[in-house]
PDB file of C-alpha atoms in Angstrom:
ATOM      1  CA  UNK A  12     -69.446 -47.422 -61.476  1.00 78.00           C
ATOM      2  CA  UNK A  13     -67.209 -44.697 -62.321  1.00 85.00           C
ATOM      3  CA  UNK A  14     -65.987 -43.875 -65.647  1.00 93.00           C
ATOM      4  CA  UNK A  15     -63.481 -40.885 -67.194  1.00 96.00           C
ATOM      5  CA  UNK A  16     -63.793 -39.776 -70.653  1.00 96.00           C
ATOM      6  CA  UNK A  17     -60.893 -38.366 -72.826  1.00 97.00           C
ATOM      7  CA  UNK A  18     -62.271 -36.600 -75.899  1.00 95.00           C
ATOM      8  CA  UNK A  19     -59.014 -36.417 -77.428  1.00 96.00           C
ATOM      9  CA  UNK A  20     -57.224 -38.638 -78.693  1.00 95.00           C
ATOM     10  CA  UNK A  21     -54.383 -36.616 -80.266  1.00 97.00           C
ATOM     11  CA  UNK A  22     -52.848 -33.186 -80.079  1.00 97.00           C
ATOM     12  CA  UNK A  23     -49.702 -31.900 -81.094  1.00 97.00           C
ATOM     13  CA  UNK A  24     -48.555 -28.437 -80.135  1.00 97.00           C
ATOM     14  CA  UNK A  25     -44.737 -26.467 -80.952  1.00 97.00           C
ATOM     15  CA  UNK A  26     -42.286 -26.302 -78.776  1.00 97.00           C
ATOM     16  CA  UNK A  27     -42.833 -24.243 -75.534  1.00 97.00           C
ATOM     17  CA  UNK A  28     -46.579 -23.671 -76.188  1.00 97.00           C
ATOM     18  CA  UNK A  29     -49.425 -24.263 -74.319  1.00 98.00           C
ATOM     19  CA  UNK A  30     -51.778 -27.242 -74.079  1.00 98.00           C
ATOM     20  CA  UNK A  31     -54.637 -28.216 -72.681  1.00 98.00           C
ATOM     21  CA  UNK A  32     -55.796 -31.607 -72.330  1.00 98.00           C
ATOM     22  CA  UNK A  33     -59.589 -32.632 -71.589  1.00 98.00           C
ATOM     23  CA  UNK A  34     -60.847 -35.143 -68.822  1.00 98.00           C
ATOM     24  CA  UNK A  35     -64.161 -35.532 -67.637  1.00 98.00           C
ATOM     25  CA  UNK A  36     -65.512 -37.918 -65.446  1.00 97.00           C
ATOM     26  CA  UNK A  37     -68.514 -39.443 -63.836  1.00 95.00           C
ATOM     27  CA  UNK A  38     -69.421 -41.029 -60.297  1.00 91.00           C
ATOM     28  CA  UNK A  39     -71.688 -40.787 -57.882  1.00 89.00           C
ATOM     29  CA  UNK A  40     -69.008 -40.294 -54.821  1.00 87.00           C
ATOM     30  CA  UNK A  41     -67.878 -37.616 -52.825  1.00 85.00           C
ATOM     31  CA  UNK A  42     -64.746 -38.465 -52.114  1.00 85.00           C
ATOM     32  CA  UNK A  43     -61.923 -39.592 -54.743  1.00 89.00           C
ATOM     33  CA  UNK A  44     -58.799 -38.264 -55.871  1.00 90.00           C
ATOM     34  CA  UNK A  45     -58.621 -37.380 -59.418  1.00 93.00           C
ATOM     35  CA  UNK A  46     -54.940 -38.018 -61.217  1.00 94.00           C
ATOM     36  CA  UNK A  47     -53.038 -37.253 -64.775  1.00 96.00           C
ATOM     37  CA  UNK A  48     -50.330 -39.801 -65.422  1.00 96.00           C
ATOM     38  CA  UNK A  49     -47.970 -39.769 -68.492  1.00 97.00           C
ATOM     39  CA  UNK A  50     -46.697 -42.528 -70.228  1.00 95.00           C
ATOM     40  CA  UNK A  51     -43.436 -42.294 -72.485  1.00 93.00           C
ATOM     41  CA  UNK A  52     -42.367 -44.697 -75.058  1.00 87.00           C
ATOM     42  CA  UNK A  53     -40.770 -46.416 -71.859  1.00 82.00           C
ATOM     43  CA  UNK A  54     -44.237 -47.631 -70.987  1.00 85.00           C
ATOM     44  CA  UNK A  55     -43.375 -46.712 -67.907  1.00 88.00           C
ATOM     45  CA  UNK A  56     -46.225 -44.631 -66.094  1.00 92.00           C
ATOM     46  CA  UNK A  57     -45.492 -41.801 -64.168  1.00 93.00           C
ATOM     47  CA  UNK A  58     -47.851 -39.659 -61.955  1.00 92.00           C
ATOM     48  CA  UNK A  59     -48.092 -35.923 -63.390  1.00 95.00           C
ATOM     49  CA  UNK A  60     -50.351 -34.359 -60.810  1.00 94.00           C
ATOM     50  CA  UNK A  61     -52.928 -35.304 -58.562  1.00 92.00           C
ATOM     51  CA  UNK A  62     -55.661 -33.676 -57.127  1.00 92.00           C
ATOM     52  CA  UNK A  63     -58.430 -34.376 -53.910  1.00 89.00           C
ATOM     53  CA  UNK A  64     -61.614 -33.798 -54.485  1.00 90.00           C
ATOM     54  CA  UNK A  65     -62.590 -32.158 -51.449  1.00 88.00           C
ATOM     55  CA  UNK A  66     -60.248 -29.786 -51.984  1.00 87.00           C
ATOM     56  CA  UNK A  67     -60.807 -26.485 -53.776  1.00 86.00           C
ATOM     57  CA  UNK A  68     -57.400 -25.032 -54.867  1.00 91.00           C
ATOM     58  CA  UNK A  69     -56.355 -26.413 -57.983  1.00 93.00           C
ATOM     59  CA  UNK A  70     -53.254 -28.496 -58.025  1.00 92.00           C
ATOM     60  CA  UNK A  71     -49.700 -27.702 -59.970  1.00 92.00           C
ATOM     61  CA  UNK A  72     -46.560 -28.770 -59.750  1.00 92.00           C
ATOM     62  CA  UNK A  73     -43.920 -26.869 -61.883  1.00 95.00           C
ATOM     63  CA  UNK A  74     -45.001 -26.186 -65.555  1.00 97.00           C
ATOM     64  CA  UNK A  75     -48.408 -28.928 -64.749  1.00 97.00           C
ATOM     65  CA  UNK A  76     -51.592 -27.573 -63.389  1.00 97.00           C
ATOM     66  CA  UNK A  77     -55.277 -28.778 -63.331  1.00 97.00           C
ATOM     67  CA  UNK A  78     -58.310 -26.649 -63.521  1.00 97.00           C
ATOM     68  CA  UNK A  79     -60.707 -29.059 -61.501  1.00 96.00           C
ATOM     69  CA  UNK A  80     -64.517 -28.096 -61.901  1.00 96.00           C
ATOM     70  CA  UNK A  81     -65.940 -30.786 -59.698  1.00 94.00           C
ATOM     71  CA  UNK A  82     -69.707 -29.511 -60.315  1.00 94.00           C
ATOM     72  CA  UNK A  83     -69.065 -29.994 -63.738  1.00 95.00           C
ATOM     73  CA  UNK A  84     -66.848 -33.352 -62.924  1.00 96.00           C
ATOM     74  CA  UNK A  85     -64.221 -31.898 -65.079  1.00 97.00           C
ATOM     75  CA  UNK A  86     -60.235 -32.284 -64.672  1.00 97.00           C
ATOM     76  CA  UNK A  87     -58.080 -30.946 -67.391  1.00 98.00           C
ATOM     77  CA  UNK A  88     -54.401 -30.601 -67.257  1.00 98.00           C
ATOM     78  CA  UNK A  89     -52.885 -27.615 -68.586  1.00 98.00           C
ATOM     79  CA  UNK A  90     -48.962 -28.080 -69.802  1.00 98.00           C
ATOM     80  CA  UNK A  91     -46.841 -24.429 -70.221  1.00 97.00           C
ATOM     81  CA  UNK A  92     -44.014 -23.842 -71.578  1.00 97.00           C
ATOM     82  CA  UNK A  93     -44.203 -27.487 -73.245  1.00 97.00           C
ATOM     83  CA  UNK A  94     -40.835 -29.448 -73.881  1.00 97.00           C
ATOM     84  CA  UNK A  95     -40.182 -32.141 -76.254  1.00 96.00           C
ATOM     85  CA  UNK A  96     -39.964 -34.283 -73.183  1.00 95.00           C
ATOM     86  CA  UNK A  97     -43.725 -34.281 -72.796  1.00 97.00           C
ATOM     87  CA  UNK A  98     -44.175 -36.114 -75.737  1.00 97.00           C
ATOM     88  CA  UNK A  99     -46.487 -39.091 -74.263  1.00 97.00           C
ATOM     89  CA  UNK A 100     -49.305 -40.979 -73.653  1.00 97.00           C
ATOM     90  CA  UNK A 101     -51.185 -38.603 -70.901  1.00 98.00           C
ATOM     91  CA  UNK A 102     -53.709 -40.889 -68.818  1.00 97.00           C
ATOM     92  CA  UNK A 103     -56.449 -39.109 -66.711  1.00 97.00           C
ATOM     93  CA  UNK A 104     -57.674 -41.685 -63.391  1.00 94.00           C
ATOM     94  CA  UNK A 105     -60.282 -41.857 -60.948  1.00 92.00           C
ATOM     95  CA  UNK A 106     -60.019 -43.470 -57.808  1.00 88.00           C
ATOM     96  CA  UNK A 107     -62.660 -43.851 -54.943  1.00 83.00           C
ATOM     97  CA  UNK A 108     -61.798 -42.924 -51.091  1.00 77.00           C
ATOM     98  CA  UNK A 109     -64.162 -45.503 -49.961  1.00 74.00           C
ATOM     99  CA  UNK A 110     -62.713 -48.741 -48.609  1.00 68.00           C
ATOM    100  CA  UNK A 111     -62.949 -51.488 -50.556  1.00 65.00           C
ATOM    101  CA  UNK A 112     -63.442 -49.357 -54.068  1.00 67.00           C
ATOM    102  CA  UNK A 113     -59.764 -47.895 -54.465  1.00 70.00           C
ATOM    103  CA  UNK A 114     -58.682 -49.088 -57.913  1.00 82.00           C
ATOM    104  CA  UNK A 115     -57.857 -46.790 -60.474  1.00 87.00           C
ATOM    105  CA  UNK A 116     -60.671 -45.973 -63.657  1.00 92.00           C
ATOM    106  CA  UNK A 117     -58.452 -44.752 -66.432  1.00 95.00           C
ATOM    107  CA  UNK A 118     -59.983 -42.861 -69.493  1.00 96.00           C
ATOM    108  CA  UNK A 119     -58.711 -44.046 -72.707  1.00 95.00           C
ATOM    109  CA  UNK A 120     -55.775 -41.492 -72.956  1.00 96.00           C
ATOM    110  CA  UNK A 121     -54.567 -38.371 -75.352  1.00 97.00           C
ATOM    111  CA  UNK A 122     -51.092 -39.158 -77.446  1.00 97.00           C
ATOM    112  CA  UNK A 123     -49.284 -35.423 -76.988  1.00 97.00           C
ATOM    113  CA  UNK A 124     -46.878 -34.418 -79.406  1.00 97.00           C
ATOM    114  CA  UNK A 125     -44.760 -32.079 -79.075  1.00 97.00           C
ATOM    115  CA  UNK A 126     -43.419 -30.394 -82.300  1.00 97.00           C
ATOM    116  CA  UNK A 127     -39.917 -28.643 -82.156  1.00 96.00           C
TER     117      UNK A 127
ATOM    118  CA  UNK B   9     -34.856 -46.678 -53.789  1.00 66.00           C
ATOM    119  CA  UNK B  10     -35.530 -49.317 -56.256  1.00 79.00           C
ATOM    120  CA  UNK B  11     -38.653 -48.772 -58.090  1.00 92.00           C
ATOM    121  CA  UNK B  12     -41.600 -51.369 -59.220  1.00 95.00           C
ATOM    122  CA  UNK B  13     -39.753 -54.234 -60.466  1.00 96.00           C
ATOM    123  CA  UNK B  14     -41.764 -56.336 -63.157  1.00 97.00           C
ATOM    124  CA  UNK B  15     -40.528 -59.574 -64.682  1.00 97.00           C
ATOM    125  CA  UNK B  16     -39.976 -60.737 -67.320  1.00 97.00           C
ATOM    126  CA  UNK B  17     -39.921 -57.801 -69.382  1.00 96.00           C
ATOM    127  CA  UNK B  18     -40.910 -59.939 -72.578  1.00 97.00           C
ATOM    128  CA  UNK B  19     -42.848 -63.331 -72.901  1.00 97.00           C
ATOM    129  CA  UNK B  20     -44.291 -65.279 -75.669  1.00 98.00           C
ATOM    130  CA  UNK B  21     -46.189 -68.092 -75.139  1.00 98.00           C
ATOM    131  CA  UNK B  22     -48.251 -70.560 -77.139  1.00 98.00           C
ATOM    132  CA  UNK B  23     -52.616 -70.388 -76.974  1.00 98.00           C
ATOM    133  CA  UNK B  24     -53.617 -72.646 -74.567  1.00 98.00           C
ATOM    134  CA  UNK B  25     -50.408 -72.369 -72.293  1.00 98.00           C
ATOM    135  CA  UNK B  26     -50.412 -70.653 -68.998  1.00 98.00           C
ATOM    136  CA  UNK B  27     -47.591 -67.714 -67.592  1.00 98.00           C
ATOM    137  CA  UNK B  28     -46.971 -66.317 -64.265  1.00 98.00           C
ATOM    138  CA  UNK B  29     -45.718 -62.764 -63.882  1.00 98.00           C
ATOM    139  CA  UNK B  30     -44.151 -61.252 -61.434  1.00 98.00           C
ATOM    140  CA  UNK B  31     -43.896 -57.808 -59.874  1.00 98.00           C
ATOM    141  CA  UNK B  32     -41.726 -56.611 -57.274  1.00 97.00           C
ATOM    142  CA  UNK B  33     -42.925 -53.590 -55.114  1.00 96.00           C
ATOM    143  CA  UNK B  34     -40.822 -50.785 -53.469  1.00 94.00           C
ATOM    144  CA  UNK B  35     -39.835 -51.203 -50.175  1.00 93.00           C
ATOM    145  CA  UNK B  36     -42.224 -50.393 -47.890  1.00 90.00           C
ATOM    146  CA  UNK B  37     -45.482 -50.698 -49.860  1.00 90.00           C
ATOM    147  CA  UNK B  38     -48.366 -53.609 -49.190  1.00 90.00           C
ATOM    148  CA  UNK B  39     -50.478 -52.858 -51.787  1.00 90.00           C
ATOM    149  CA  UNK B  40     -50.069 -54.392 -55.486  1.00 93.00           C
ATOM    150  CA  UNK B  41     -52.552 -54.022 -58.380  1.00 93.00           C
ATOM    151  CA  UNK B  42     -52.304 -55.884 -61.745  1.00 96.00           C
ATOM    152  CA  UNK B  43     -53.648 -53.650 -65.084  1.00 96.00           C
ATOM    153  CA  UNK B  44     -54.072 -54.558 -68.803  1.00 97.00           C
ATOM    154  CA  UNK B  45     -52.987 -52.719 -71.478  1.00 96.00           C
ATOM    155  CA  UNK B  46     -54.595 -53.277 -74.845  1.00 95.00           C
ATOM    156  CA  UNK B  47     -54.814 -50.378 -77.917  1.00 90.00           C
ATOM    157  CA  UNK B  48     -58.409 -52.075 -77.892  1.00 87.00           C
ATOM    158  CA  UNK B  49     -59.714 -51.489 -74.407  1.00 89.00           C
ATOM    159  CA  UNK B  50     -57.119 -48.951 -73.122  1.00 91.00           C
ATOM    160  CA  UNK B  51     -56.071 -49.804 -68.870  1.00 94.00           C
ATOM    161  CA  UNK B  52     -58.423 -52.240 -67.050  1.00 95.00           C
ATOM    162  CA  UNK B  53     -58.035 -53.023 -64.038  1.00 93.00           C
ATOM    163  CA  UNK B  54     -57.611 -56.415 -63.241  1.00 96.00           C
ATOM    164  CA  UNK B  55     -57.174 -56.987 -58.986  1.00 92.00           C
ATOM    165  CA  UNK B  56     -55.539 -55.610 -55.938  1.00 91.00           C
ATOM    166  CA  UNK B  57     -54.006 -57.210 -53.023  1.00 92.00           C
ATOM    167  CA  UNK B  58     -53.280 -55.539 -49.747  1.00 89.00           C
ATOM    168  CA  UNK B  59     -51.088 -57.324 -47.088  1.00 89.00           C
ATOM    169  CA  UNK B  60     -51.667 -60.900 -48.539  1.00 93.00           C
ATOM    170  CA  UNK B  61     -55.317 -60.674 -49.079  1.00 92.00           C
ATOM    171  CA  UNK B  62     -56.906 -59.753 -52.545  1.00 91.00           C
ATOM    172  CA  UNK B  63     -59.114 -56.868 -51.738  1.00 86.00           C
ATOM    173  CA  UNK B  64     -60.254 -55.592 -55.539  1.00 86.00           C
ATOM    174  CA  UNK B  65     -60.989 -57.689 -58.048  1.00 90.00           C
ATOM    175  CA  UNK B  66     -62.451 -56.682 -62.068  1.00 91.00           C
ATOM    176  CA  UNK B  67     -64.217 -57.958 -64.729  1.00 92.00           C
ATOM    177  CA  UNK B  68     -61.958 -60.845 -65.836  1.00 96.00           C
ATOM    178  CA  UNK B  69     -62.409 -64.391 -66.289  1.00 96.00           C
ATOM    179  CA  UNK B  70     -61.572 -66.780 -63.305  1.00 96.00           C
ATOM    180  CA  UNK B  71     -58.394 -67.788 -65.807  1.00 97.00           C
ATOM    181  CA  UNK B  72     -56.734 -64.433 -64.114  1.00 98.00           C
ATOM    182  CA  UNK B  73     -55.773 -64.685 -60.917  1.00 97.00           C
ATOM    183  CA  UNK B  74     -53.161 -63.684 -58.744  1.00 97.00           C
ATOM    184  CA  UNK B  75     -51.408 -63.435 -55.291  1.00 97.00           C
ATOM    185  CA  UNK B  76     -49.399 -61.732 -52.733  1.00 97.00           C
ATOM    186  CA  UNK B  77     -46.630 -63.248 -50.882  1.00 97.00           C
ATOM    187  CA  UNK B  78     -45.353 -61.752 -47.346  1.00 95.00           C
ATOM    188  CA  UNK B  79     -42.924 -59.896 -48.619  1.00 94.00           C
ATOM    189  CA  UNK B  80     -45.588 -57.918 -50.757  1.00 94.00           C
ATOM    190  CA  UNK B  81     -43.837 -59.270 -53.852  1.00 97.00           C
ATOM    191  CA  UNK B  82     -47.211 -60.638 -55.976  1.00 98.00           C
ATOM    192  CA  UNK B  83     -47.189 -62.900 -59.338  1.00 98.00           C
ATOM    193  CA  UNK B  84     -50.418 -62.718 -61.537  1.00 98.00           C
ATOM    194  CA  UNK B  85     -51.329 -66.047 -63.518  1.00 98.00           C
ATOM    195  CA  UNK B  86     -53.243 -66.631 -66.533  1.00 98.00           C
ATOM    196  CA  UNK B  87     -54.370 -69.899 -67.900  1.00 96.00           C
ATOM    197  CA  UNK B  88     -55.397 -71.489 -70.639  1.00 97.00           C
ATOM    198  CA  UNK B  89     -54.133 -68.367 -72.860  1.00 98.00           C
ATOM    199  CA  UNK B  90     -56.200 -66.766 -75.360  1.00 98.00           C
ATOM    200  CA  UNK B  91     -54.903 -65.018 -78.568  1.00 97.00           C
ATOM    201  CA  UNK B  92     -56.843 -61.552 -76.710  1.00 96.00           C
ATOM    202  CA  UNK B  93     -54.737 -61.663 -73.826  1.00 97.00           C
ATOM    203  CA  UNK B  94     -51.775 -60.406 -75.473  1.00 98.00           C
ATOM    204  CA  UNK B  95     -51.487 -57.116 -73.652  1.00 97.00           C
ATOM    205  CA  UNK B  96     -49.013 -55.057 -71.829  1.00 97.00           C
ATOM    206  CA  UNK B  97     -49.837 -56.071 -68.042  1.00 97.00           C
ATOM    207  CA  UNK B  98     -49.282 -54.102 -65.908  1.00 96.00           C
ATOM    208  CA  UNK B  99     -48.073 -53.691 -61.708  1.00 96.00           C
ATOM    209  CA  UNK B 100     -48.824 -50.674 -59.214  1.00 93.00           C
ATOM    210  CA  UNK B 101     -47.705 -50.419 -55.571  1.00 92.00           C
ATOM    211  CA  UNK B 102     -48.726 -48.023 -53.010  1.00 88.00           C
ATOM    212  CA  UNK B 103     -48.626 -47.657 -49.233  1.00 83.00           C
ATOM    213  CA  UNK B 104     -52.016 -48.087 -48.757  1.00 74.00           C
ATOM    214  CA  UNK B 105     -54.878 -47.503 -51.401  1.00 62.00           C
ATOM    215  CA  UNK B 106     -57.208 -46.039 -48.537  1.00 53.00           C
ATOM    216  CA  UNK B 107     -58.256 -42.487 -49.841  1.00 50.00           C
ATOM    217  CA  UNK B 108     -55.521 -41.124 -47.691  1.00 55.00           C
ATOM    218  CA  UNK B 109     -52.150 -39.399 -48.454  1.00 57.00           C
ATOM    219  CA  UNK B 110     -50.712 -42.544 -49.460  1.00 61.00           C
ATOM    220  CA  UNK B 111     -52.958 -43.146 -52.869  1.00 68.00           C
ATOM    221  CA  UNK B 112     -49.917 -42.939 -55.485  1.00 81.00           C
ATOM    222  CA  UNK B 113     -49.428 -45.722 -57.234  1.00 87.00           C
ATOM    223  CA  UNK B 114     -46.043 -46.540 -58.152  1.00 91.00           C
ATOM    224  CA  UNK B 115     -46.073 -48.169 -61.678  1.00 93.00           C
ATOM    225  CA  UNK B 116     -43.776 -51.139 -63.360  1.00 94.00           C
ATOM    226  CA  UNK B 117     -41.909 -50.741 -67.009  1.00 93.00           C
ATOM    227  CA  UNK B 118     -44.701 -53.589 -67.315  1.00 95.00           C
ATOM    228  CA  UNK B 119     -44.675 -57.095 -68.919  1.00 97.00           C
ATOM    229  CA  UNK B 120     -45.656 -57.517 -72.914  1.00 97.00           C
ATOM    230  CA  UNK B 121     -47.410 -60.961 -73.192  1.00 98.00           C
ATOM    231  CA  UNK B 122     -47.757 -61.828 -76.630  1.00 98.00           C
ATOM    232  CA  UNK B 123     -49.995 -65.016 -76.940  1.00 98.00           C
ATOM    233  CA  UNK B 124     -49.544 -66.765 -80.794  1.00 97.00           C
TER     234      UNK B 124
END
């Protein structure tokens, strides 16, 4: 069975800083994608970044970017330049490749607070 | 495109009743999972169906269960209601939760059940 580990359970950081939230994980697979997803007051979740495991190149998309150590079955998510509209409930998941296995192993989550 | 539609939004219900939700995926996508939301246990996953047949299931009792019509829409039912299944519940759609490309899951505003 797979699990994912957050260690934190709260940060805050000012306005347009940087942060850095934890995520490690542990499974005996190969082949999985790892994910960060963000959930606002809203409730709603929303998908951050995601990243394959057999790749190599860590993902980003705009201001979001992982630093995936998959030796170390680590998957942080860095935020720059961070906005008061980050201010969430950030989610790190696990899913399996293998058929029959794909359902999403979420770690307990890190409240982010963004300070202006 | 319309997003994943969950309903109701808000539901009360007495212990011992039972209450069907209902989510709505976006256009296009076969598979549906159900999560639960508690401060207490953080996202669990509950059960996935893919094109009518339940594929995924977690550790629940047999008073969760679900479907999937053929329209992909899927309702998730829990009897006999227990005071610790007030939760926020949860519905994901994705193309196809094969380890491919299409592994997003698209997530609902979610259902608050509060059981008194």
């Amino acid at each position: 069975a797979q699990t994912v580990t957050q260690s934190q359970p709260e940060m805050s950081v000012q306005e347009a800083e940087t942060v850095t939230l934890s995520c490690t994980y542990d499974t005996s697979e190969n082949n999985y994608y790892l994910f960060w997803y963000k959930q606002p007051p809203s409730r709603q979740m929303i998908l951050v970044i995601r990243q394959e495991a057999y790749k190599q190149q860590n993902a980003t998309e705009n201001r979001f970017s992982v630093n995936f150590q998959k030796a170390a079955k680590s998957f942080s998510l860095k935020i720059s330049d961070s906005q008061l509209g980050d201010t969430a409930m950030y989610f790190c998941a696990f899913i399996s490749s293998n058929f029959g296995n794909e359902k999403l192993t979420f770690g307990t989550g890190t409240r982010l607070t963004i300070i202006p | 495109k319309a997003g994943v539609t969950q309903t109701p939004r808000y539901l009360i219900k007495t212990r011992g009743q039972q209450v069907t939700l209902s989510c709505s995926p976006i256009s296009g996508h076969r598979s549906v999972s159900w999560y639960q939301q508690t401060p207490g246990q953080g996202l669990q996953f509950l059960f996935e169906y893919f094109s009518e047949t339940q594929r995924n299931k977690g550790n629940f009792p047999g008073r969760f269960s679900g479907r999937q019509f053929s329209n992909s829409r899927s309702e998730m039912n829990v009897s006999t209601l227990e005071l610790g299944d007030s939760a926020l519940y949860l519905c994901a759609s994705s193309l196809a939760f094969t380890g491919g490309v299409d592994t997003e899951a698209f997530f609902g505003q979610g259902t608050r059940l509060t059981v008194v």
